[in-house]
Coordinates of C-alpha atoms and ligand atoms in Angstrom, one line a residue:
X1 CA -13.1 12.8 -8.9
X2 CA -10.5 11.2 -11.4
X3 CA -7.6 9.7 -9.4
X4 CA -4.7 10.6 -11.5
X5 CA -2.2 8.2 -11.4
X6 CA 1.4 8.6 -9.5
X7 CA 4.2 9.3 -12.0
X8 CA 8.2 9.5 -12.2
X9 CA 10.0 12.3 -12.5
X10 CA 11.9 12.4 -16.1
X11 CA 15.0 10.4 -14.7
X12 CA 12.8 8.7 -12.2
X13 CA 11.8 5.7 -14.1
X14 CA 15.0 4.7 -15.6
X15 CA 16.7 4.8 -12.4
X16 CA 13.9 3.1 -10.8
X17 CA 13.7 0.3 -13.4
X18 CA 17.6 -0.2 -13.5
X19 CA 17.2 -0.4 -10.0
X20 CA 15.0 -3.1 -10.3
X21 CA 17.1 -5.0 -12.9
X22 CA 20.7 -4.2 -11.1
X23 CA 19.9 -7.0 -8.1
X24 CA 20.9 -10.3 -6.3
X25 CA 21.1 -11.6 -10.3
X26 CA 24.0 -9.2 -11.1
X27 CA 26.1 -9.5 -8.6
X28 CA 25.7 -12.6 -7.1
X29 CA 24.1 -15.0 -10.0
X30 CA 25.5 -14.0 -13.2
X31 CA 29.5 -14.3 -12.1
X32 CA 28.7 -17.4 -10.8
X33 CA 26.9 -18.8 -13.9
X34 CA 29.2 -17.4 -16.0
X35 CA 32.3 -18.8 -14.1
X36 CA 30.9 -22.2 -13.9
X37 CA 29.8 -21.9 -18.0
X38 CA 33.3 -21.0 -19.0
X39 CA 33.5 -17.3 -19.6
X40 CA 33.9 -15.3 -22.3
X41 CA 31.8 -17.6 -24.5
X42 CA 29.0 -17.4 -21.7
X43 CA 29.1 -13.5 -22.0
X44 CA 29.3 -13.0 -25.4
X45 CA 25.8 -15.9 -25.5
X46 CA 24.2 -13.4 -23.0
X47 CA 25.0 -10.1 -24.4
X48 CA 23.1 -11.2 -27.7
X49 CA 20.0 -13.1 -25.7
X50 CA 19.9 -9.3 -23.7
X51 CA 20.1 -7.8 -27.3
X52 CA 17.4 -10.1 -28.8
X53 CA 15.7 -11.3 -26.3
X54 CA 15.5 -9.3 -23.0
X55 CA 15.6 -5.7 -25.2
X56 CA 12.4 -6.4 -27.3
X57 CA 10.5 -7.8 -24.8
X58 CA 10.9 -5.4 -22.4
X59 CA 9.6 -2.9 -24.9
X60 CA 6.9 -4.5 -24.9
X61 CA 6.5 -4.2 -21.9
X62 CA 6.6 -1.1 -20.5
X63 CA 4.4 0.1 -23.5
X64 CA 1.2 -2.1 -22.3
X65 CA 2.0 0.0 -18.9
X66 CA 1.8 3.3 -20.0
X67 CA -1.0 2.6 -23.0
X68 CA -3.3 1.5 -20.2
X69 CA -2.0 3.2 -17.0
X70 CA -2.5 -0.3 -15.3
X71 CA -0.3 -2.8 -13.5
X72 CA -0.2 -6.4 -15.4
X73 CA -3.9 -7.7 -14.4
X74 CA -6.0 -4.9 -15.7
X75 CA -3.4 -4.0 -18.3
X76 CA -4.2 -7.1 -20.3
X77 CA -8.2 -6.8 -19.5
X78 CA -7.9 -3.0 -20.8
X79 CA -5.8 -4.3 -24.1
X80 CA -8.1 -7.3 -24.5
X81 CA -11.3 -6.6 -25.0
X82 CA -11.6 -6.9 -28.9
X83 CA -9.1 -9.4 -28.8
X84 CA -9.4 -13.2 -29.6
X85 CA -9.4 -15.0 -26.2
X86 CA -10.7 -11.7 -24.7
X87 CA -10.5 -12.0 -20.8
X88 CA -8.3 -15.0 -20.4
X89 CA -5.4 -12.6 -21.3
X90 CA -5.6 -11.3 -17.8
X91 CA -4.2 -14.6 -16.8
X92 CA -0.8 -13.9 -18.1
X93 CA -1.4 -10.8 -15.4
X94 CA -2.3 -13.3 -12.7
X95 CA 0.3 -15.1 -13.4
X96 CA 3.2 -12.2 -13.3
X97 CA 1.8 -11.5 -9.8
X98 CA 1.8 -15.0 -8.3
X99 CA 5.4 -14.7 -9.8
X100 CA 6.5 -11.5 -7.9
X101 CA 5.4 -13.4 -4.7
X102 CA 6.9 -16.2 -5.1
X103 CA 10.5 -14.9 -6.4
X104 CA 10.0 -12.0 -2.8
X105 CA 9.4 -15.0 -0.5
X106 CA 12.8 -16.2 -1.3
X107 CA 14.3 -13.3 -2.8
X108 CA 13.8 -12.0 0.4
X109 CA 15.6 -14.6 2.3
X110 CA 19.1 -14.2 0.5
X111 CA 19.2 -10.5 0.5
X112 CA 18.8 -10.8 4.1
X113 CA 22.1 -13.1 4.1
X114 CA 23.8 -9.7 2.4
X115 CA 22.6 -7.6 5.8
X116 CA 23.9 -10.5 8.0
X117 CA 27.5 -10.3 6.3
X118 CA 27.6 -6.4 6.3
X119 CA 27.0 -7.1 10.1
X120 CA 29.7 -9.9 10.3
X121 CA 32.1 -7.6 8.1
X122 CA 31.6 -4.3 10.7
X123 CA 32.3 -7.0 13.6
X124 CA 35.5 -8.8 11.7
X125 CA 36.9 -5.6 10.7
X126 CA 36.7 -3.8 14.2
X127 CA 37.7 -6.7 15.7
X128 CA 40.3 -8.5 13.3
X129 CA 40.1 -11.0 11.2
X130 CA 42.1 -14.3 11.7
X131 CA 43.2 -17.5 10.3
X132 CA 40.8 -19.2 12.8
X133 CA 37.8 -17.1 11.3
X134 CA 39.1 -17.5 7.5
X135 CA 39.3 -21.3 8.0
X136 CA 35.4 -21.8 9.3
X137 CA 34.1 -19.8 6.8
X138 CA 32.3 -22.3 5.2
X139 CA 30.9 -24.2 8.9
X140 CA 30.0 -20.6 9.9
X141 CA 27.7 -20.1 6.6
X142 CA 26.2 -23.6 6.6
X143 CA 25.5 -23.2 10.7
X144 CA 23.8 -19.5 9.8
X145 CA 21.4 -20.9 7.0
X146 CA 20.7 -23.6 9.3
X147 CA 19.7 -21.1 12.5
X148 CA 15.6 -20.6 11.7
X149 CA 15.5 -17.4 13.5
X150 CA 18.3 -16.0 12.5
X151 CA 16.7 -16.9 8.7
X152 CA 13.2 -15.4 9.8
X153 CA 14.9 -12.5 11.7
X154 CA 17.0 -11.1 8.7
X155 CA 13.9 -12.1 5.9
X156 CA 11.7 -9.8 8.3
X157 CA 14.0 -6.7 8.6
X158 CA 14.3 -7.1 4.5
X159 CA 10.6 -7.6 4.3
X160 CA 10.0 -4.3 6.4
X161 CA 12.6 -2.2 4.6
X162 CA 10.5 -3.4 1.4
X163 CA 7.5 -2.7 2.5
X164 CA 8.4 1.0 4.2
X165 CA 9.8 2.2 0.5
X166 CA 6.2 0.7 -1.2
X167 CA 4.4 2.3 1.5
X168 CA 6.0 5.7 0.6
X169 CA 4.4 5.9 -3.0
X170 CA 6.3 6.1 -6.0
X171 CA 7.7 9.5 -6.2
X172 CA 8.5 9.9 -2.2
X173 CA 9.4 5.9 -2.1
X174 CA 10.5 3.9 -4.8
X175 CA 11.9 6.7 -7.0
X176 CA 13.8 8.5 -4.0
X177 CA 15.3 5.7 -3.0
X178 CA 16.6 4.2 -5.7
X179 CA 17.5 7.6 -7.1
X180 CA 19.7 7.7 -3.8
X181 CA 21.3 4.0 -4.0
X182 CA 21.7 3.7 -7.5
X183 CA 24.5 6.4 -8.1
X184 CA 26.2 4.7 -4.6
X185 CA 26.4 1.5 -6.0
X186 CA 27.7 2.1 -9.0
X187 CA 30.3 4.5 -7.1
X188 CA 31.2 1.4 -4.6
X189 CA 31.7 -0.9 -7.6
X190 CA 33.6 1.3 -9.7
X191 CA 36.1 1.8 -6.9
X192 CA 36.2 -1.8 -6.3
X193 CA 36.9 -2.2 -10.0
X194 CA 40.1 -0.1 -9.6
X195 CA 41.1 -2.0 -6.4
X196 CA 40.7 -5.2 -8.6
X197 CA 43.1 -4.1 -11.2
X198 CA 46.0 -3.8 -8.4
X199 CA 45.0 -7.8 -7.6
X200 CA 47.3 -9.9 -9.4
X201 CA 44.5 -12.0 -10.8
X202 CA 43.5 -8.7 -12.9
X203 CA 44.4 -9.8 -16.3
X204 CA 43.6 -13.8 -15.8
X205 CA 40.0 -12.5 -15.0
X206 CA 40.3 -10.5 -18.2
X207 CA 41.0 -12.8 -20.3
X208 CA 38.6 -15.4 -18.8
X209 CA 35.9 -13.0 -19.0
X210 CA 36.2 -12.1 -23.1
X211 CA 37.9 -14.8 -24.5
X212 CA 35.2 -16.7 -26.5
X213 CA 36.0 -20.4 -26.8
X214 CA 33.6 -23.3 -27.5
X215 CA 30.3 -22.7 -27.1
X216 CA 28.0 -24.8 -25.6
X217 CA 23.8 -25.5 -26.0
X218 CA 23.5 -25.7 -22.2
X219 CA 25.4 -22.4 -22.0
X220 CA 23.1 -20.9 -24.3
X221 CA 20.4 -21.6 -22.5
X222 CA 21.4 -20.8 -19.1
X223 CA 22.0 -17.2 -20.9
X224 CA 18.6 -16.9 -22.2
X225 CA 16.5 -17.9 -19.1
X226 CA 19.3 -15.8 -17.1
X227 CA 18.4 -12.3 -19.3
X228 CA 14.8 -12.6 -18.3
X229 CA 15.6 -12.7 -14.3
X230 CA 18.7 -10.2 -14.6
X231 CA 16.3 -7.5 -16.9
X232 CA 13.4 -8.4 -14.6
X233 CA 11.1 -9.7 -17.2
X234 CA 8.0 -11.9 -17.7
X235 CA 5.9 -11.1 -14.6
X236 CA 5.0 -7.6 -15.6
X237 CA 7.2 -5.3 -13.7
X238 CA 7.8 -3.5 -16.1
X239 CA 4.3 -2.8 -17.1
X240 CA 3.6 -2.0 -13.6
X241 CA 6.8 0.8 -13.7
X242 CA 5.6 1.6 -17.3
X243 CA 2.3 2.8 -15.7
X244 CA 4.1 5.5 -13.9
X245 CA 5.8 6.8 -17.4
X246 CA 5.0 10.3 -18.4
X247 CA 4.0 10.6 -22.0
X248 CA 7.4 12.7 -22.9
X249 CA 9.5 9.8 -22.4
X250 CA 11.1 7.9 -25.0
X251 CA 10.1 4.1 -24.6
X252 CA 13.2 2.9 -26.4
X253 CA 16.2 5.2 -25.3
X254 CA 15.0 4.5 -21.5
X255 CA 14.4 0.5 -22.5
X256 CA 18.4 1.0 -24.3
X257 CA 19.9 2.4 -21.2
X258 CA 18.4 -0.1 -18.8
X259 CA 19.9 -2.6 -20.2
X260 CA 23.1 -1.2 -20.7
X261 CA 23.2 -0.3 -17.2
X262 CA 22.2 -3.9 -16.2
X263 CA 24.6 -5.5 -18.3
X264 CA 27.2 -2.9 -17.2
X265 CA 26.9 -3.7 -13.7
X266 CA 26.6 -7.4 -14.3
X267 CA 30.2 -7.2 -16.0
X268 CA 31.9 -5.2 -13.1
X269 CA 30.8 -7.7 -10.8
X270 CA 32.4 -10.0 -12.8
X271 CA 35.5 -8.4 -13.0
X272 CA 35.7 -8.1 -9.2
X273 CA 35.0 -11.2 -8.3
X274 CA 37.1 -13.3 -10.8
X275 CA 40.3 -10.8 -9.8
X276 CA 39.6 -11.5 -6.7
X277 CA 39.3 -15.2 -7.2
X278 CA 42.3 -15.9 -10.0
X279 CA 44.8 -13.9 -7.1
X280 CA 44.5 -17.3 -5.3
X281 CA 47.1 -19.9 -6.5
X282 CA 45.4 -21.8 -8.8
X283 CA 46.5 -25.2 -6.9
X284 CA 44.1 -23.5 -3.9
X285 CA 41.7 -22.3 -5.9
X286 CA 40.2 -26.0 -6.0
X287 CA 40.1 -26.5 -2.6
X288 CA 38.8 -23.3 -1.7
X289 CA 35.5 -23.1 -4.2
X290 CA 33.1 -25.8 -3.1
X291 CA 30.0 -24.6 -4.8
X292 CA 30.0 -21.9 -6.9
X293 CA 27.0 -20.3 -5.4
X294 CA 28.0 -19.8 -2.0
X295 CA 31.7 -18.1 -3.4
X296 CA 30.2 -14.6 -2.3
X297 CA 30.0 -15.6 1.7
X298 CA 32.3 -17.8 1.7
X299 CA 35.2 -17.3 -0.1
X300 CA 35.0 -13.7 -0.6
X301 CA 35.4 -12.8 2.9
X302 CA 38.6 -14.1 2.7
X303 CA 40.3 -12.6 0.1
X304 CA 38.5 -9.2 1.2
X305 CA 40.6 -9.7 4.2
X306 CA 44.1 -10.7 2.3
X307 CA 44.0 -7.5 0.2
X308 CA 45.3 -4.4 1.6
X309 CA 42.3 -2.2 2.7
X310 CA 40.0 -5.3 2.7
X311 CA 38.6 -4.0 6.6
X312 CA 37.1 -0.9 4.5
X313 CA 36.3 -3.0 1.1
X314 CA 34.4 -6.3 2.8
X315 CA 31.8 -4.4 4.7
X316 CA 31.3 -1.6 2.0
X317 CA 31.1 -4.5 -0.6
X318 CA 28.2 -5.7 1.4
X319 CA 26.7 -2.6 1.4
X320 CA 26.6 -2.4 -2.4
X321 CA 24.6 -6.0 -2.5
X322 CA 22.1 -5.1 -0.4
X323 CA 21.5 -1.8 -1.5
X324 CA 21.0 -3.8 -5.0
X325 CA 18.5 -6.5 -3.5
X326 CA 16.8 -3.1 -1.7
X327 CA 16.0 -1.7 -5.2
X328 CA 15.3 -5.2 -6.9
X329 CA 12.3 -6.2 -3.9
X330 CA 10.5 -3.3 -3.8
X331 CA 10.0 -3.7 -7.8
X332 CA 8.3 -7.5 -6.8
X333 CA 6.5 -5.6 -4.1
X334 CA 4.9 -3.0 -5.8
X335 CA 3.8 -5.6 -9.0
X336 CA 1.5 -7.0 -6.3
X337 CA 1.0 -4.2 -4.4
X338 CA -0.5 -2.1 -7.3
X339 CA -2.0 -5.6 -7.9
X340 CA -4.3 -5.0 -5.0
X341 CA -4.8 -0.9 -5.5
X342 CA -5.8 -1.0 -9.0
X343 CA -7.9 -4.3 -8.7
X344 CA -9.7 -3.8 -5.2
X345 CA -9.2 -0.4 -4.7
X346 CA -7.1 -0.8 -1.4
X347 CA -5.3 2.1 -0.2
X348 CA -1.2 1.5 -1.2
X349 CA -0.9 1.1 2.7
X350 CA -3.3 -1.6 3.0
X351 CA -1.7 -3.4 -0.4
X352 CA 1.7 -3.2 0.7
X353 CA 1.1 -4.1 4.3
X354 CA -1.2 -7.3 3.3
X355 CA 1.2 -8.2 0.3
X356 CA 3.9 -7.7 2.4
X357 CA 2.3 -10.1 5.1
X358 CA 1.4 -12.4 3.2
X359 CA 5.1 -12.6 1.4
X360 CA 7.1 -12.6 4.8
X361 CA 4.8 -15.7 5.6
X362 CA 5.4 -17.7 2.8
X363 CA 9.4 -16.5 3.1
X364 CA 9.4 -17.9 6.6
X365 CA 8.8 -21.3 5.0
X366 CA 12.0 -20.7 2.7
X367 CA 13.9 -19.5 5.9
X368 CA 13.5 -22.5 7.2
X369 CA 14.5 -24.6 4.3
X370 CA 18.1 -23.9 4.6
X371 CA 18.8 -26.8 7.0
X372 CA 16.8 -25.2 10.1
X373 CA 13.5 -27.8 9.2
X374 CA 14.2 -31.1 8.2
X375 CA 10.5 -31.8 6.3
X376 CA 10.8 -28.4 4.8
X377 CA 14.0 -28.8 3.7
X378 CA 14.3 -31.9 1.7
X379 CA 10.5 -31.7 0.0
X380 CA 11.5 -32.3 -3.3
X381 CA 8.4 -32.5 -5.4
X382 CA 10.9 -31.7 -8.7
X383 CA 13.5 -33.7 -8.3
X384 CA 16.6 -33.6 -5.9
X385 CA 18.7 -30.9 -7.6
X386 CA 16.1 -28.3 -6.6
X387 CA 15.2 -30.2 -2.9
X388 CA 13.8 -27.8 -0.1
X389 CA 11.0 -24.8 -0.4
X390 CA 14.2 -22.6 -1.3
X391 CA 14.7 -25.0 -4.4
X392 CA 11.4 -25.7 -5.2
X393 CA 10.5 -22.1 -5.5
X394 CA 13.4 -20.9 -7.3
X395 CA 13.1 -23.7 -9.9
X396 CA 9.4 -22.7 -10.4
X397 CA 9.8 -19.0 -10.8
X398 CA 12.7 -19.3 -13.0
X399 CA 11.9 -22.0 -15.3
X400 CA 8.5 -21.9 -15.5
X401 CA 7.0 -18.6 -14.3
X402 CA 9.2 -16.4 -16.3
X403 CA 9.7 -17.7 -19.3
X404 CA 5.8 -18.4 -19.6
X405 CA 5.1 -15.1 -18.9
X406 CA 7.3 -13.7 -21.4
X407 CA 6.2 -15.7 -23.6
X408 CA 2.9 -15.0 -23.7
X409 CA 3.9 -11.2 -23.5
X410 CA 5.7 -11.6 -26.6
X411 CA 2.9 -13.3 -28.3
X412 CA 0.2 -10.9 -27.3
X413 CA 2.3 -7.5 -28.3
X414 CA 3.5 -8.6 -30.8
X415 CA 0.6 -11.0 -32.5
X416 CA -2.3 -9.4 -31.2
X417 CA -1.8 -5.5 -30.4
X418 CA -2.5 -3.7 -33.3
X419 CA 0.9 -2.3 -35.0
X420 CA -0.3 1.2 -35.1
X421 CA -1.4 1.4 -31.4
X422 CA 2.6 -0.4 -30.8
X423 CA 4.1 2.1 -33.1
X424 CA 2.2 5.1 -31.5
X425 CA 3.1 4.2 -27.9
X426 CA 6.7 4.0 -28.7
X427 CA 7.3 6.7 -30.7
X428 CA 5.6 8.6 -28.1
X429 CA 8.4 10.9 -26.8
X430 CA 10.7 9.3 -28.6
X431 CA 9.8 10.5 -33.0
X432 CA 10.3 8.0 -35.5
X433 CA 11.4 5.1 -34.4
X434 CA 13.6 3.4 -37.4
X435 CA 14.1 0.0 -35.5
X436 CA 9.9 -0.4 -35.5
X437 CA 10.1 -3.1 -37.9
X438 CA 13.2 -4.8 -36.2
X439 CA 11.5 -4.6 -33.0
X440 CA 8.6 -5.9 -34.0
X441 CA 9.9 -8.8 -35.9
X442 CA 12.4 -10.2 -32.9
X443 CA 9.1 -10.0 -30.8
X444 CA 6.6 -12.1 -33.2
X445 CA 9.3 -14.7 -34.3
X446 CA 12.8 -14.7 -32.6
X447 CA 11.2 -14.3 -29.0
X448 CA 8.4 -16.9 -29.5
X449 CA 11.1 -19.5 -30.7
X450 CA 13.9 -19.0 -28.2
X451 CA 11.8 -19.1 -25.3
X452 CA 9.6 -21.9 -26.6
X453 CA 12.8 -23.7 -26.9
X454 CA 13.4 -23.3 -23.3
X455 CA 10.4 -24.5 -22.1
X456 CA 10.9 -27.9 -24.2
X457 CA 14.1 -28.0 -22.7
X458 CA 13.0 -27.9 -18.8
X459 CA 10.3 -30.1 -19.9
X460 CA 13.4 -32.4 -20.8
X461 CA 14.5 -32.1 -17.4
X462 CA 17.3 -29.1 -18.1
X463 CA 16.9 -26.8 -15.2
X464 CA 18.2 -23.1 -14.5
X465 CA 18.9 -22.1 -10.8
Ligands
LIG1 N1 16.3 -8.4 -11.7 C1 16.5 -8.6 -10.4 C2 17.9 -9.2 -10.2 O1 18.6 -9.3 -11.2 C3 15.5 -9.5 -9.7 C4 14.1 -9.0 -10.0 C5 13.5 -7.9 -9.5 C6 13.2 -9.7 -10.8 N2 12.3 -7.8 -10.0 C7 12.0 -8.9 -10.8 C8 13.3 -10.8 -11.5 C9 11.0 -9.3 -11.6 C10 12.2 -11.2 -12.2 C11 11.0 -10.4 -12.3 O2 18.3 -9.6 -9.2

């Protein structure tokens, strides 16, 4: 009997792949990034890498999935046979998978921070919220990451969620649930995007946002290696939500509006938090942003709290980021899970309870890298900037694990797939497609060269976590 595979429902894959983009990178990375890069100069560097860059190759993409109806492994072993390095392609599959579980294992870890402050944000808006609580903010977050159980404890109820939704199948899991917490979240952030224009900071975070000033190499390369993570690229994701394409899809309208919704949702996030942020008097605002990383528990709790309506807003807000991690881990999940099904034949139970063991182990070694274990917390084997398992990890994924993979994606589409079988796939669904030759030509050159550039610029010691 022919096993035909699971597919989406028509709307099912876009929402499912935006969900997988819109994540811990939108809402908590990129305003952080882009407020320490400068602004408007930041965004306007990232909109063109998404345009150039993140676009293309996930066309690419998702086309390998549905031509071979695999997830990354035996998609490149189905492309490869008459091609020239033949089997070792299937690395570049290997390698997207080894990605997906190491990005969960600490993935994981932060989105279970998000859970903990929806919990603390129910608890501080029943119960009030005070000058004492405003003023530990900062001792309160540093004591949490440094409790190991409470670490383990919230990376296992994330893990389980995770794995519950894989376990569930794409249609009844994956799709269903993002199909539900999509349409919130962007509900919840478009009313927080209204609040925000009644916050005096409104127009400073405006202007901040789109005014382009200098621009700066390190800014552009922060951008670049940032539209990889936010578009989940470069460890075949993608591919493996391609698989579950039906053929009367258009590859490039659904690739178009993924990326629009990402980018969308990166730049409301923005807005909200630099309103938020610029209502504080700027003599303050020194004082209270230590690192610009930890701004959304520790300084946004805060000013939740100083705006009228903040008891409903903080905990809601919360909500909204963990309902974006939610629909962000179950995409690493499945890239490993469908790993295991299409490879070995395991059942999707078996694959997403074994991945998903074998990720909430590794993620208890993040968990307690926070502060809670003192070897596993200062192994550095990269350098100090990116100390602990947490650093090491995330500086691994992100510099080398992504931009490798997309790398070699770019190259194989684009230099070794034959143009009719790329120009068939996406005009499946879609008719003509007039940017072909566009497409194509950002893939084999402007791809190749702006990530190679990357690469030669961690190899220099540049770094982006
Ligand atoms: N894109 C997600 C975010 O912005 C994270 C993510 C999910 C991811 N799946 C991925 C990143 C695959 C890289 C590869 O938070």
């Amino acid at each position: 009997m022919i096993k035909t595979r699971d597919k989406f429902s028509s709307l099912g894959f876009v929402v499912a792949a935006a969900g997988s983009a819109i994540g811990l990178g939108n809402i908590w990375k990129f305003p952080y990034i882009t407020f320490a890069n400068g602004g408007g100069s930041f965004v306007l560097i990232y909109l063109i890498a998404i345009a150039l860059i993140g676009l293309p190759i996930m066309l690419a993409e998702i086309l390998m999935g549905r031509r071979s109806q695999q997830s990354p492994v035996t998609a490149f072993l189905y492309f490869s046979k008459d091609v020239a390095g033949g089997k070792l392609w299937s690395g570049v599959g290997f390698l997207g998978v080894a990605a997906g579980l190491v990005i969960l294992s600490y993935y994981s870890v932060v989105a279970g921070w998000t859970v903990y402050y929806f919990g603390k944000c129910v608890q501080w808006s029943v119960s009030g919220f005070n000058e004492t609580i405003a003023s530990s903010l900062g001792t309160e977050f540093g004591s949490f990451l440094g409790n190991g159980p409470m670490q383990v404890l919230f990376h296992a109820i994330f893990m389980s969620l995770t794995v519950g939704i894989v376990i569930s199948g794409i249609k009844g899991g994956i799709e269903r649930v993002t199909k539900l917490l999509l349409p919130i979240l962007m509900v919840i952030l478009s009313l927080l995007c209204v609040v925000a224009m009644f916050t005096p900071g409104f127009g400073e975070a405006i202007r901040f946002l789109f005014h382009v000033g200098p621009i700066h190499t390190e800014a552009v390369l922060e951008a670049v290696g940032h539209s990889f993570f936010t578009l989940s690229l470069g460890m075949g994701a993608l591919i493996t939500y391609g698989s579950y394409l039906g053929r009367k899809q258009s590859i490039p309208r659904d690739a178009l509006m993924i990326c629009v919704l990402d980018t969308v949702i990166a730049l409301m996030a923005c807005v909200v938090m630099f309103s938020i942020i610029f209502s504080v008097p700027e003599a303050e605002r020194a004082t209270t942003f230590t690192k610009s990383a930890t701004i959304l528990f520790t300084t946004l709790p805060r000013m939740f709290y100083s705006l009228p309506g903040g008891v409903i807003i903080a905990p809601v807000f919360y909500l909204l980021v963990a309902f974006a991690a939610l629909t962000s881990t179950i995409s690493l999940l499945e890239v490993v899970a469908s790993f295991l099904i299409d490879k070995l034949g395991w059942t999707r139970k078996k694959a997403a309870l074994i991945a998903g063991g074998t990720i909430f182990s590794s993620g208890v070694l993040v968990a307690l890298s926070l502060g809670a274990n003192e070897t596993l917390s200062t192994w550095a084997p990269f350098g100090e900037r990116d100390a602990g398992v947490f650093g090491v990890l995330d500086y691994f994924a992100s510099n080398w694990m992504l931009p490798v993979g997309g790398l070699l994606t770019a190259v194989f589409v684009g230099w070794f797939l034959d143009s009719k079988l790329t120009r068939d796939e996406l005009e499946e669904g879609h008719g003509m497609f007039k940017l072909y030759g566009l497409w194509r030509f950002l893939l084999r050159y402007v791809c190749p060269v702006a990530i190679c550039w990357i690469i030669i610029a961690v190899i220099g010691g540049r770094a982006f976590n």
